[in-house]
Short mmCIF file of C-alpha atoms and ligand atoms in Angstrom, two decimals:
data_model
loop_
_atom_site.label_atom_id
_atom_site.label_comp_id
_atom_site.label_asym_id
_atom_site.label_seq_id
_atom_site.Cartn_x
_atom_site.Cartn_y
_atom_site.Cartn_z
CA MET O 1 -0.18 -0.05 0.02
CA LEU O 2 2.78 2.53 1.14
CA SER O 3 4.62 4.49 -1.52
CA ALA O 4 8.25 3.45 -2.17
CA GLU O 5 10.42 5.51 0.09
CA PRO O 6 12.38 8.41 -2.20
CA SER O 7 15.68 7.53 -2.29
CA GLU O 8 18.55 9.97 -0.96
CA LYS O 9 20.70 10.30 -4.60
CA PRO O 10 18.25 11.26 -7.39
CA GLN O 11 19.38 9.39 -10.54
CA VAL O 12 18.61 12.24 -13.22
CA GLU O 13 20.77 15.15 -12.82
CA THR O 14 18.00 17.86 -12.03
CA PHE O 15 17.47 21.61 -10.51
CA LEU O 16 14.13 20.89 -9.87
CA GLU O 17 13.64 20.50 -6.22
CA LEU O 18 12.06 17.08 -6.19
CA LYS O 19 11.45 16.31 -2.81
CA GLU O 20 9.40 19.41 -2.36
CA ILE O 21 7.41 19.48 -5.48
CA GLN O 22 4.05 17.23 -4.76
CA GLY O 23 4.36 14.12 -7.37
CA ILE O 24 1.16 14.70 -9.60
CA ILE O 25 2.77 18.13 -11.10
CA VAL O 26 6.06 16.11 -12.18
CA SER O 27 4.08 12.48 -12.85
CA GLY O 28 0.90 11.40 -14.26
CA TYR O 29 1.33 8.47 -12.64
CA GLY O 30 0.60 6.20 -15.78
CA HIS O 31 0.63 2.84 -13.92
CA LEU O 32 -2.00 4.23 -11.36
CA SER O 33 -4.68 3.93 -13.57
CA HIS O 34 -7.28 4.63 -10.87
CA SER O 35 -8.43 7.27 -8.66
CA LYS O 36 -10.68 9.09 -5.81
CA TYR O 37 -10.90 12.49 -5.56
CA LEU O 38 -12.20 13.29 -2.10
CA PHE O 39 -13.35 17.01 -1.90
CA VAL O 40 -13.60 18.30 1.32
CA GLN O 41 -14.78 21.09 3.76
CA ILE O 42 -12.54 22.18 6.78
CA GLU O 43 -14.57 22.34 9.92
CA SER O 44 -11.78 22.53 12.71
CA ALA O 45 -8.86 24.35 11.21
CA GLU O 46 -6.91 23.61 14.21
CA LYS O 47 -7.62 19.57 13.55
CA ALA O 48 -7.07 19.96 10.32
CA LYS O 49 -3.47 21.00 10.56
CA ASP O 50 -2.79 18.25 13.02
CA TRP O 51 -3.98 15.79 10.32
CA LEU O 52 -1.51 18.00 8.00
CA ARG O 53 1.41 17.21 9.74
CA SER O 54 0.91 13.35 9.83
CA LEU O 55 0.15 13.08 6.40
CA LEU O 56 3.46 15.02 6.02
CA GLU O 57 5.57 12.51 8.12
CA ASN O 58 3.96 10.02 5.74
CA GLN O 59 5.97 11.26 2.67
CA ARG O 60 3.87 9.95 0.26
CA ILE O 61 3.40 12.92 -1.57
CA THR O 62 6.55 14.08 -3.24
CA SER O 63 8.43 14.11 -6.95
CA ALA O 64 11.14 12.61 -5.20
CA HIS O 65 13.09 9.98 -7.51
CA TRP O 66 11.59 6.61 -6.28
CA ASP O 67 13.45 3.07 -7.11
CA THR O 68 10.36 1.25 -7.27
CA LYS O 69 7.29 2.59 -8.92
CA PRO O 70 4.98 3.32 -6.09
CA VAL O 71 2.04 1.16 -5.82
CA SER O 72 0.38 4.36 -4.87
CA ALA O 73 0.22 8.53 -4.25
CA VAL O 74 -1.61 11.05 -2.43
CA ASN O 75 -1.71 14.49 -3.25
CA LEU O 76 -3.33 17.29 -1.76
CA ALA O 77 -4.37 21.01 -3.38
CA LEU O 78 -6.22 23.51 -1.24
CA THR O 79 -8.87 26.14 -2.85
CA TYR O 80 -8.38 29.64 -1.38
CA ALA O 81 -11.67 29.17 0.85
CA GLY O 82 -9.30 26.64 2.36
CA LEU O 83 -6.00 28.51 2.63
CA GLN O 84 -8.23 31.65 4.25
CA LYS O 85 -9.22 28.63 7.27
CA LEU O 86 -5.46 27.73 7.39
CA ASN O 87 -4.07 31.14 7.72
CA THR O 88 -5.99 34.22 8.28
CA SER O 89 -3.17 36.86 7.76
CA GLU O 90 -4.28 39.37 5.00
CA ASP O 91 -0.74 39.88 3.91
CA PHE O 92 -0.42 36.08 3.18
CA LEU O 93 -4.19 36.05 1.08
CA GLN O 94 -4.07 39.16 -0.70
CA SER O 95 -0.54 37.70 -2.52
CA PHE O 96 -2.56 35.49 -4.39
CA PRO O 97 -3.69 36.26 -7.90
CA LYS O 98 -7.30 37.63 -8.38
CA GLU O 99 -8.72 34.43 -10.68
CA PHE O 100 -7.58 32.28 -7.69
CA VAL O 101 -9.18 34.12 -5.32
CA GLU O 102 -12.66 34.87 -7.03
CA GLY O 103 -13.25 31.15 -8.12
CA MET O 104 -15.08 29.77 -10.90
CA THR O 105 -18.25 30.52 -10.48
CA THR O 106 -18.75 34.31 -10.39
CA PRO O 107 -20.85 35.96 -12.99
CA LYS O 108 -17.97 37.36 -14.72
CA LYS O 109 -15.89 34.22 -14.61
CA SER O 110 -18.67 32.35 -16.43
CA GLU O 111 -19.07 35.39 -19.09
CA GLN O 112 -15.45 34.79 -19.61
CA LEU O 113 -15.03 30.97 -19.68
CA GLY O 114 -18.01 30.50 -21.65
CA ASP O 115 -19.73 28.34 -18.62
CA LEU O 116 -23.39 29.76 -20.17
CA GLY O 117 -26.73 28.11 -20.51
CA ILE O 118 -26.89 24.27 -19.37
CA ASN O 119 -23.01 25.00 -18.53
CA ALA O 120 -24.02 28.11 -15.76
CA PRO O 121 -22.83 27.09 -12.25
CA GLN O 122 -26.22 27.49 -11.06
CA TYR O 123 -27.10 23.67 -12.51
CA TRP O 124 -23.65 22.50 -11.59
CA GLU O 125 -24.00 19.49 -8.91
CA LYS O 126 -23.51 19.68 -5.42
CA PRO O 127 -20.51 20.63 -3.90
CA TYR O 128 -19.55 22.88 -7.15
CA HIS O 129 -22.81 24.82 -7.01
CA PRO O 130 -21.86 27.95 -6.07
CA ASN O 131 -24.67 27.60 -3.31
CA SER O 132 -23.24 24.50 -1.70
CA ASP O 133 -20.58 24.38 1.29
CA ALA O 134 -17.55 25.71 0.18
CA ILE O 135 -14.71 23.53 -0.60
CA ASP O 136 -11.67 23.80 1.21
CA LEU O 137 -9.61 21.09 -0.06
CA LEU O 138 -9.04 18.27 -2.42
CA LEU O 139 -7.09 14.76 -1.66
CA ILE O 140 -5.99 12.92 -4.91
CA LEU O 141 -5.33 9.54 -4.53
CA GLN O 142 -4.15 7.42 -6.73
CA ALA O 143 -3.58 3.09 -7.14
CA GLY O 144 -3.89 0.21 -9.57
CA ALA O 145 -7.72 -0.95 -9.03
CA GLU O 146 -7.15 -3.58 -6.64
CA ALA O 147 -5.28 -1.25 -3.83
CA LEU O 148 -7.68 1.84 -4.53
CA ASP O 149 -10.15 0.77 -2.12
CA ALA O 150 -8.72 0.33 0.81
CA LEU O 151 -6.21 3.40 0.18
CA HIS O 152 -9.70 5.27 -0.02
CA ILE O 153 -11.06 3.83 3.25
CA GLU O 154 -8.14 4.78 4.58
CA TYR O 155 -8.21 8.24 4.25
CA GLU O 156 -11.71 8.95 4.54
CA ARG O 157 -11.64 7.26 8.03
CA GLN O 158 -9.30 10.02 8.99
CA LEU O 159 -11.56 12.74 7.74
CA GLU O 160 -14.10 13.03 10.42
CA PRO O 161 -12.05 12.56 13.38
CA ASN O 162 -9.62 15.44 12.16
CA GLY O 163 -12.18 18.14 11.44
CA LEU O 164 -12.81 17.40 7.57
CA LYS O 165 -16.32 17.39 6.10
CA LEU O 166 -16.30 14.86 3.32
CA LEU O 167 -18.76 16.98 0.38
CA THR O 168 -18.86 14.15 -2.23
CA VAL O 169 -16.20 12.06 -4.09
CA GLU O 170 -15.29 11.49 -7.71
CA THR O 171 -14.08 8.26 -8.84
CA GLY O 172 -12.12 8.16 -12.02
CA TYR O 173 -9.88 5.95 -14.31
CA ILE O 174 -7.46 5.44 -17.22
CA PRO O 175 -8.83 2.76 -19.59
CA ALA O 176 -6.72 0.41 -20.42
CA ASP O 177 -6.80 1.76 -24.28
CA SER O 178 -6.36 4.96 -22.65
CA LYS O 179 -9.82 5.93 -24.64
CA GLU O 180 -11.68 8.71 -23.31
CA HIS O 181 -15.64 7.77 -23.86
CA PHE O 182 -15.83 9.31 -27.12
CA GLY O 183 -13.69 6.81 -28.28
CA PHE O 184 -10.32 8.66 -28.86
CA HIS O 185 -6.85 8.06 -27.38
CA ASP O 186 -6.01 10.66 -25.03
CA SER O 187 -3.45 12.48 -22.91
CA ILE O 188 -1.42 12.26 -25.64
CA SER O 189 0.17 15.87 -26.35
CA GLN O 190 1.71 16.93 -22.82
CA PRO O 191 4.40 19.30 -22.03
CA ILE O 192 7.30 18.00 -20.55
CA ILE O 193 8.83 20.20 -17.66
CA GLU O 194 12.64 21.16 -18.23
CA GLY O 195 14.64 19.14 -15.72
CA SER O 196 11.94 16.55 -14.60
CA PRO O 197 12.91 12.61 -14.80
CA GLN O 198 10.65 12.89 -18.22
CA GLU O 199 13.42 15.47 -19.76
CA SER O 200 15.36 12.44 -20.83
CA LYS O 201 12.95 11.04 -23.17
CA VAL O 202 12.53 13.76 -25.41
CA SER O 203 13.84 14.22 -28.76
CA ASN O 204 15.56 17.35 -29.61
CA SER O 205 13.05 18.68 -32.15
CA THR O 206 10.01 18.31 -30.15
CA GLN O 207 8.13 21.30 -28.83
CA ASP O 208 7.08 19.64 -25.67
CA LEU O 209 10.05 20.47 -23.48
CA THR O 210 8.96 23.48 -21.55
CA LYS O 211 10.47 25.63 -19.20
CA ALA O 212 9.71 24.32 -15.65
CA GLY O 213 8.09 27.88 -14.43
CA GLU O 214 5.02 27.15 -16.67
CA PHE O 215 4.12 24.88 -14.52
CA ILE O 216 5.82 24.93 -10.93
CA LEU O 217 6.37 28.22 -9.34
CA GLY O 218 10.11 29.17 -8.27
CA TYR O 219 11.40 28.65 -12.03
CA LEU O 220 11.80 30.66 -15.17
CA ASN O 221 9.16 30.45 -17.40
CA GLU O 222 9.44 30.31 -21.20
CA ASP O 223 9.32 34.32 -21.16
CA GLY O 224 12.32 34.34 -18.76
CA ASN O 225 10.86 35.06 -15.95
CA TYR O 226 9.79 33.97 -12.54
CA PRO O 227 6.22 33.16 -12.34
CA SER O 228 4.51 35.50 -9.58
CA THR O 229 4.36 33.72 -6.58
CA PRO O 230 2.12 34.21 -3.23
CA THR O 231 3.98 34.76 -0.04
CA ALA O 232 3.87 35.68 3.56
CA PRO O 233 5.48 38.21 6.21
CA ILE O 234 8.93 36.49 7.84
CA SER O 235 7.56 36.95 10.87
CA GLN O 236 4.73 34.22 9.98
CA ASP O 237 7.08 31.77 8.85
CA LYS O 238 8.43 30.55 13.10
CA THR O 239 9.19 27.21 11.48
CA HIS O 240 11.59 28.40 8.97
CA ALA O 241 9.50 26.51 6.71
CA LEU O 242 9.40 28.87 3.62
CA SER O 243 12.73 30.01 2.05
CA LEU O 244 13.11 33.81 1.42
CA LEU O 245 11.90 35.39 -1.76
CA SER O 246 14.85 37.17 -3.12
CA GLU O 247 15.76 40.60 -2.96
CA THR O 248 12.10 41.03 -0.63
CA ALA O 249 11.62 40.11 2.88
CA LEU O 250 8.76 37.87 2.08
CA LYS O 251 9.01 34.51 2.09
CA ASP O 252 8.03 32.29 -0.54
CA PHE O 253 4.70 30.39 -0.07
CA GLY O 254 4.56 29.42 -4.05
CA ARG O 255 7.93 27.54 -4.57
CA ASN O 256 7.81 24.61 -5.61
CA GLY O 257 3.49 24.78 -5.44
CA SER O 258 1.60 25.46 -8.64
CA TYR O 259 -2.66 25.57 -9.84
CA PHE O 260 -4.84 23.24 -10.34
CA VAL O 261 -8.01 23.45 -12.53
CA PHE O 262 -10.66 21.15 -12.19
CA ARG O 263 -13.83 20.62 -14.28
CA LYS O 264 -16.06 18.10 -14.31
CA ILE O 265 -17.42 17.52 -17.70
CA ALA O 266 -20.37 15.14 -18.84
CA GLN O 267 -20.30 13.61 -21.84
CA ASP O 268 -22.99 12.42 -24.48
CA VAL O 269 -21.70 9.74 -25.71
CA ALA O 270 -25.25 8.47 -27.20
CA GLY O 271 -25.96 11.77 -28.51
CA PHE O 272 -22.67 12.12 -30.29
CA ARG O 273 -22.83 8.29 -32.17
CA GLN O 274 -25.79 9.48 -33.12
CA TYR O 275 -24.84 12.39 -34.65
CA PHE O 276 -22.41 11.07 -36.89
CA GLN O 277 -24.76 7.65 -37.55
CA GLU O 278 -27.14 10.08 -38.86
CA THR O 279 -25.16 12.88 -40.89
CA PHE O 280 -22.70 10.45 -42.57
CA SER O 281 -23.46 7.32 -44.31
CA THR O 282 -20.38 4.80 -44.36
CA PRO O 283 -18.54 3.79 -41.40
CA GLU O 284 -15.21 5.53 -42.88
CA GLU O 285 -16.87 8.88 -43.40
CA ARG O 286 -18.26 8.44 -39.72
CA ILE O 287 -14.82 7.71 -38.21
CA LEU O 288 -13.13 10.45 -40.40
CA MET O 289 -15.47 12.95 -39.83
CA MET O 290 -15.48 12.60 -35.99
CA SER O 291 -11.42 12.32 -36.02
CA LYS O 292 -11.98 16.12 -37.89
CA VAL O 293 -13.71 16.98 -34.66
CA VAL O 294 -10.50 16.16 -32.24
CA GLY O 295 -7.76 16.39 -35.08
CA ARG O 296 -6.63 12.63 -34.45
CA TRP O 297 -8.00 9.81 -35.36
CA PRO O 298 -9.07 7.51 -32.47
CA SER O 299 -5.97 5.51 -32.26
CA GLY O 300 -4.53 8.99 -31.28
CA ALA O 301 -2.74 9.13 -34.68
CA PRO O 302 -2.53 12.97 -35.98
CA LEU O 303 -4.64 13.96 -39.04
CA VAL O 304 -1.90 15.92 -40.08
CA GLN O 305 0.45 13.00 -40.33
CA ALA O 306 -1.93 10.90 -41.63
CA PRO O 307 -5.26 12.22 -43.15
CA ASP O 308 -7.00 9.65 -45.08
CA VAL O 309 -6.50 6.66 -42.62
CA ASP O 310 -5.60 5.37 -39.33
CA PRO O 311 -2.70 4.07 -39.58
CA LEU O 312 -3.42 1.96 -36.66
CA GLY O 313 -6.86 1.13 -36.90
CA ASP O 314 -8.01 -0.75 -33.82
CA ARG O 315 -4.67 -1.80 -32.78
CA LEU O 316 -3.43 -0.20 -29.74
CA PRO O 317 0.02 1.89 -30.37
CA GLU O 318 2.90 0.29 -29.32
CA ASN O 319 5.65 1.92 -26.94
CA ASP O 320 6.61 5.31 -27.42
CA PHE O 321 4.52 5.23 -31.29
CA LEU O 322 2.34 8.46 -30.03
CA ALA O 323 4.84 10.37 -28.35
CA ASN O 324 7.24 9.75 -31.44
CA HIS O 325 4.31 11.04 -33.46
CA ASN O 326 3.35 14.36 -31.56
CA ASP O 327 6.45 16.28 -33.27
CA PHE O 328 4.16 17.94 -36.11
CA THR O 329 3.25 21.48 -37.01
CA TYR O 330 0.45 22.61 -38.82
CA ARG O 331 1.88 25.76 -40.87
CA THR O 332 4.36 23.63 -42.93
CA GLY O 333 2.18 20.00 -42.31
CA ASP O 334 -1.15 21.68 -43.14
CA PRO O 335 -1.72 24.78 -44.22
CA GLN O 336 -4.97 24.72 -45.50
CA GLY O 337 -6.57 22.84 -42.87
CA PHE O 338 -7.54 20.13 -45.47
CA ARG O 339 -6.39 17.62 -43.11
CA CYS O 340 -6.92 18.87 -39.59
CA PRO O 341 -9.37 21.49 -39.92
CA PHE O 342 -8.43 24.86 -38.41
CA SER O 343 -11.25 24.73 -36.03
CA SER O 344 -10.70 20.99 -34.56
CA HIS O 345 -10.09 20.39 -30.88
CA ILE O 346 -6.34 19.87 -31.23
CA ARG O 347 -5.74 22.77 -33.45
CA ARG O 348 -7.54 24.92 -31.37
CA THR O 349 -6.43 23.84 -27.64
CA ASN O 350 -2.55 23.73 -29.19
CA PRO O 351 -2.29 25.85 -32.19
CA ARG O 352 1.47 25.16 -32.57
CA ASP O 353 3.08 26.96 -35.11
CA ALA O 354 -0.57 28.19 -36.85
CA LEU O 355 -1.69 31.27 -35.10
CA GLY O 356 -1.56 34.38 -37.11
CA GLN O 357 1.11 35.22 -39.60
CA ASP O 358 4.34 34.73 -37.61
CA VAL O 359 5.43 31.16 -37.09
CA GLY O 360 8.12 32.06 -34.27
CA GLU O 361 5.60 34.30 -32.81
CA SER O 362 3.10 31.25 -32.81
CA ILE O 363 5.13 28.97 -30.92
CA LYS O 364 6.21 30.88 -28.23
CA SER O 365 2.30 31.99 -27.92
CA SER O 366 1.43 28.67 -27.85
CA ARG O 367 4.15 27.65 -25.26
CA ARG O 368 2.98 30.09 -23.19
CA ARG O 369 -0.73 28.56 -22.89
CA ARG O 370 0.46 25.06 -22.32
CA LEU O 371 -1.53 22.75 -19.83
CA LEU O 372 -0.25 19.91 -18.05
CA ARG O 373 -3.29 17.63 -18.21
CA ARG O 374 -4.04 14.91 -15.41
CA GLY O 375 -7.61 14.01 -15.89
CA ALA O 376 -9.41 10.78 -15.95
CA VAL O 377 -12.58 9.24 -16.89
CA TYR O 378 -15.62 8.84 -15.03
CA GLY O 379 -18.45 6.58 -15.33
CA ASP O 380 -18.73 3.46 -17.12
CA PRO O 381 -18.31 2.83 -21.06
CA LEU O 382 -21.09 2.83 -23.39
CA PRO O 383 -21.15 -0.25 -24.89
CA GLN O 384 -19.81 -0.18 -28.38
CA GLY O 385 -22.35 0.11 -30.91
CA ILE O 386 -24.95 1.52 -28.76
CA LEU O 387 -27.02 4.51 -30.04
CA GLU O 388 -29.62 5.16 -26.84
CA ASP O 389 -28.83 6.28 -23.89
CA ASP O 390 -28.41 4.21 -20.99
CA GLY O 391 -28.89 7.27 -18.56
CA GLN O 392 -25.74 6.60 -17.13
CA ALA O 393 -23.29 9.39 -16.01
CA ARG O 394 -19.79 9.53 -17.95
CA GLY O 395 -17.42 12.37 -18.91
CA LEU O 396 -14.00 13.27 -18.35
CA LEU O 397 -12.68 14.35 -14.57
CA PHE O 398 -10.26 17.64 -16.41
CA PHE O 399 -7.47 18.43 -14.22
CA CYS O 400 -4.70 20.50 -15.25
CA ILE O 401 -1.38 21.91 -13.85
CA ASN O 402 -0.44 25.43 -14.77
CA ALA O 403 1.75 28.60 -13.01
CA ASN O 404 -0.74 31.27 -14.04
CA ILE O 405 -4.68 30.29 -14.38
CA ARG O 406 -5.36 33.11 -16.31
CA ARG O 407 -2.52 33.17 -18.87
CA GLN O 408 -2.53 29.25 -19.03
CA PHE O 409 -6.31 27.82 -19.07
CA GLU O 410 -8.59 30.50 -18.70
CA PHE O 411 -7.05 31.72 -22.11
CA VAL O 412 -7.17 28.41 -23.94
CA GLN O 413 -10.78 28.27 -22.48
CA GLN O 414 -12.16 31.62 -23.88
CA SER O 415 -9.78 32.79 -26.27
CA TRP O 416 -9.36 29.04 -28.42
CA VAL O 417 -12.18 26.91 -27.25
CA ASN O 418 -14.98 29.28 -27.01
CA ALA O 419 -13.82 32.13 -29.62
CA PRO O 420 -15.98 32.30 -32.46
CA THR O 421 -13.05 34.43 -34.24
CA PHE O 422 -10.45 32.06 -32.88
CA ASN O 423 -7.44 32.18 -35.51
CA GLY O 424 -9.32 33.95 -38.36
CA LEU O 425 -12.26 31.36 -38.39
CA TYR O 426 -15.73 32.90 -38.67
CA ASP O 427 -18.18 32.20 -35.96
CA GLU O 428 -17.17 28.84 -34.62
CA ARG O 429 -16.35 26.80 -31.57
CA ASP O 430 -14.26 24.15 -30.62
CA PRO O 431 -16.56 21.25 -32.26
CA LEU O 432 -15.91 19.09 -28.80
CA VAL O 433 -16.13 20.66 -25.89
CA GLY O 434 -17.17 24.72 -27.13
CA TYR O 435 -20.70 26.03 -26.65
CA ASN O 436 -23.02 28.48 -28.37
CA PRO O 437 -24.32 30.99 -25.63
CA ASP O 438 -27.60 30.49 -26.75
CA GLY O 439 -27.17 26.75 -26.83
CA SER O 440 -27.53 26.07 -30.84
CA ASP O 441 -25.81 24.32 -32.90
CA ARG O 442 -22.06 24.68 -33.76
CA THR O 443 -20.87 25.39 -36.94
CA MET O 444 -17.34 23.63 -38.06
CA ILE O 445 -15.91 24.00 -41.19
CA LEU O 446 -13.73 21.48 -42.89
CA PRO O 447 -11.44 22.83 -45.58
CA HIS O 448 -11.80 21.20 -48.74
CA ALA O 449 -10.73 21.48 -52.56
CA PRO O 450 -12.68 22.69 -54.49
CA LEU O 451 -15.66 22.91 -52.19
CA SER O 452 -15.46 22.94 -48.38
CA GLN O 453 -17.68 20.76 -45.85
CA ARG O 454 -19.91 22.54 -42.98
CA LEU O 455 -21.39 20.19 -40.15
CA SER O 456 -23.67 22.01 -37.64
CA LEU O 457 -22.82 20.09 -34.75
CA PRO O 458 -25.08 19.46 -31.26
CA ASN O 459 -23.64 20.08 -28.13
CA PHE O 460 -21.66 16.99 -26.88
CA VAL O 461 -20.48 17.69 -23.18
CA THR O 462 -22.05 19.51 -20.27
CA LEU O 463 -20.13 21.25 -17.44
CA LYS O 464 -20.80 19.91 -14.18
CA GLY O 465 -19.01 21.43 -11.80
CA GLY O 466 -15.27 23.10 -11.29
CA ALA O 467 -12.85 24.81 -9.04
CA TYR O 468 -9.46 26.55 -9.10
CA PHE O 469 -7.24 25.03 -6.34
CA PHE O 470 -3.62 25.34 -5.15
CA LEU O 471 -0.83 22.12 -5.01
CA PRO O 472 1.51 23.90 -2.56
CA SER O 473 4.95 22.57 -2.12
CA LEU O 474 5.71 20.37 0.98
CA SER O 475 7.08 23.17 2.68
CA ALA O 476 4.19 25.50 2.22
CA LEU O 477 1.97 22.63 3.76
CA ASN O 478 4.18 22.69 6.55
CA PHE O 479 4.16 26.09 7.05
CA LEU O 480 0.16 26.07 6.60
CA ALA O 481 0.40 23.40 9.13
CA ALA O 482 2.69 25.18 12.03
CA ALA O 483 0.83 28.55 11.15
CA SER O 484 -2.33 27.16 12.22
CA VAL O 485 -1.01 25.97 15.46
CA GLN O 486 1.06 29.28 16.35
CA ALA O 487 -2.24 31.62 15.38
CA GLN O 488 -4.16 29.77 17.83
CA ARG O 489 -1.60 29.59 20.54
C1 HEM Q 501 -15.09 15.84 -22.49
C2 HEM Q 501 -14.09 16.78 -22.55
C3 HEM Q 501 -12.91 16.62 -23.39
C4 HEM Q 501 -12.57 15.54 -24.35
C5 HEM Q 501 -13.30 14.67 -24.62
C6 HEM Q 501 -11.43 16.03 -24.43
C7 HEM Q 501 -10.41 15.22 -25.80
C8 HEM Q 501 -9.22 15.18 -25.67
C9 HEM Q 501 -8.68 14.32 -26.96
C10 HEM Q 501 -9.13 12.95 -27.23
C11 HEM Q 501 -7.28 15.26 -27.07
C12 HEM Q 501 -6.16 14.20 -28.16
C13 HEM Q 501 -5.58 13.48 -27.44
C14 HEM Q 501 -3.66 14.21 -27.07
O1 HEM Q 501 -3.11 14.75 -27.76
O2 HEM Q 501 -4.11 14.07 -25.29
C15 HEM Q 501 -7.11 16.13 -26.40
C16 HEM Q 501 -6.13 16.83 -26.63
C17 HEM Q 501 -6.54 17.88 -26.08
N1 HEM Q 501 -7.11 18.86 -25.14
FE1 HEM Q 501 -8.98 17.76 -24.76
N2 HEM Q 501 -10.55 16.85 -24.26
C18 HEM Q 501 -11.90 17.64 -23.22
C19 HEM Q 501 -11.62 18.61 -22.88
C20 HEM Q 501 -10.88 19.88 -22.64
C21 HEM Q 501 -10.55 21.08 -21.99
C22 HEM Q 501 -11.86 21.32 -21.58
C23 HEM Q 501 -9.51 21.73 -22.45
C24 HEM Q 501 -8.97 22.84 -22.15
C25 HEM Q 501 -9.96 23.78 -21.95
C26 HEM Q 501 -8.75 20.74 -23.19
C27 HEM Q 501 -7.46 21.06 -23.69
C28 HEM Q 501 -6.55 20.00 -24.62
C29 HEM Q 501 -5.12 19.83 -24.79
C30 HEM Q 501 -4.53 20.98 -24.49
C31 HEM Q 501 -5.19 19.19 -25.96
C32 HEM Q 501 -3.76 19.00 -26.32
C33 HEM Q 501 -3.43 19.58 -27.59
C34 HEM Q 501 -2.20 19.13 -28.35
O3 HEM Q 501 -1.07 19.86 -27.56
O4 HEM Q 501 -1.87 19.20 -29.48
N3 HEM Q 501 -9.66 19.73 -23.46
N4 HEM Q 501 -8.38 16.56 -25.88
#
């Protein structure tokens, strides 16, 4: 059950302070296919701090190098409301960015993110609904299918005696074939953090190697700057848990931490299948058109590289096939969008070199918006070939890590996913996850010579909830645990 103890000697030379960084930031824990997400409210800050200390003593949550793969992983994130309960200092609280403080459910935020109509927070499930008890803390438990229940029981049992009220539990998993519910291989194109153990796997030409400061506070980002970081007055750090922020008289609370975005997105799989069944006559055409919506074939092979036929068909990709086939660009590979339409999900969420006129600027801009996705699917799959809805809930627990919610997640959602005029288009939105504010069908143009094709797509997904979290470093968690005790003495 216990994760492997971190070894003293990291095998990869790195400038990242791995022992300080929560594991989920650096590793997707690909071998831990099942997950539970415990959304929790803090009822007693004093007890919660004691519990936090005991959790930290456990050492299960760091990114430190492991000699044998851990059989489970525990990570912990806090909302602004949670941080407020653990440390009431105004100096500390005011140092967080506005978007994190305000959260995801204000009317202005809904407008920006396009969380309107059926996606509006007023229709969200509890506890994400704005009138529900506030979520303070998120415990992320990951393990293999067999080990997960015991891990879940172990942690759920700890909550109540430690002043923590369980609001809800989400259950997620990575299917054996890595396919999300619409049937597409997911989580292929991921940024690789410079200095992380994964760096050694990257080939030189890839665009995926990204400066650590895009995902972890305290390191240089793609612009050569340090991301803005929340701080605490020196006087508050009585146990000297935090390091000094250079050239200031402040302690760096954010260092080695990051922001964690959550969206629970329900998928109408029957509706998705019905649309393609009714609109296109042959199975080949249906698969091609679905793939145009995503920008990849169900196997994960990109349309830019394989425009006509899925090179893998029903075969599962071997070893690093997909990682080795992520090194493509649009402007050189598909300037007219004949292969991968301009509006497809992957061309919007990471336009690579295709934004505007300047290739260099486009790559630079895309690299500044990258998201490190850590999602999992929820609900059982709708069996193959079934076109009727079975009434079961299913979808994606979308999680992503970014150092700047405004510049990264919110920008992608607002200006790429949901912007009708994205990159010169006219009145289109992301065909997979975008939303027309009035709920009407969404247009997607498939460029083709001599005539382009126009799809009119119904809505396939509905937002059921969401929240912004912070994933503190180990030192920052120690600081919070100690700060509370001191505040109460
Ligand atoms: C139910 C909802 C969603 C589904 C089914 C879905 C599905 C997929 C699939 C199949 C891929 C291609 C495989 C890959 O490269 O990983 C992909 C890529 C991606 N998605 Fe989504 N996605 C969903 C929601 C979102 C949302 C809400 C965002 C961000 C706002 C997002 C951002 C991305 C990004 C950044 C990529 C990688 C693009 C690239 O680098 O080429 N996705 N998604």
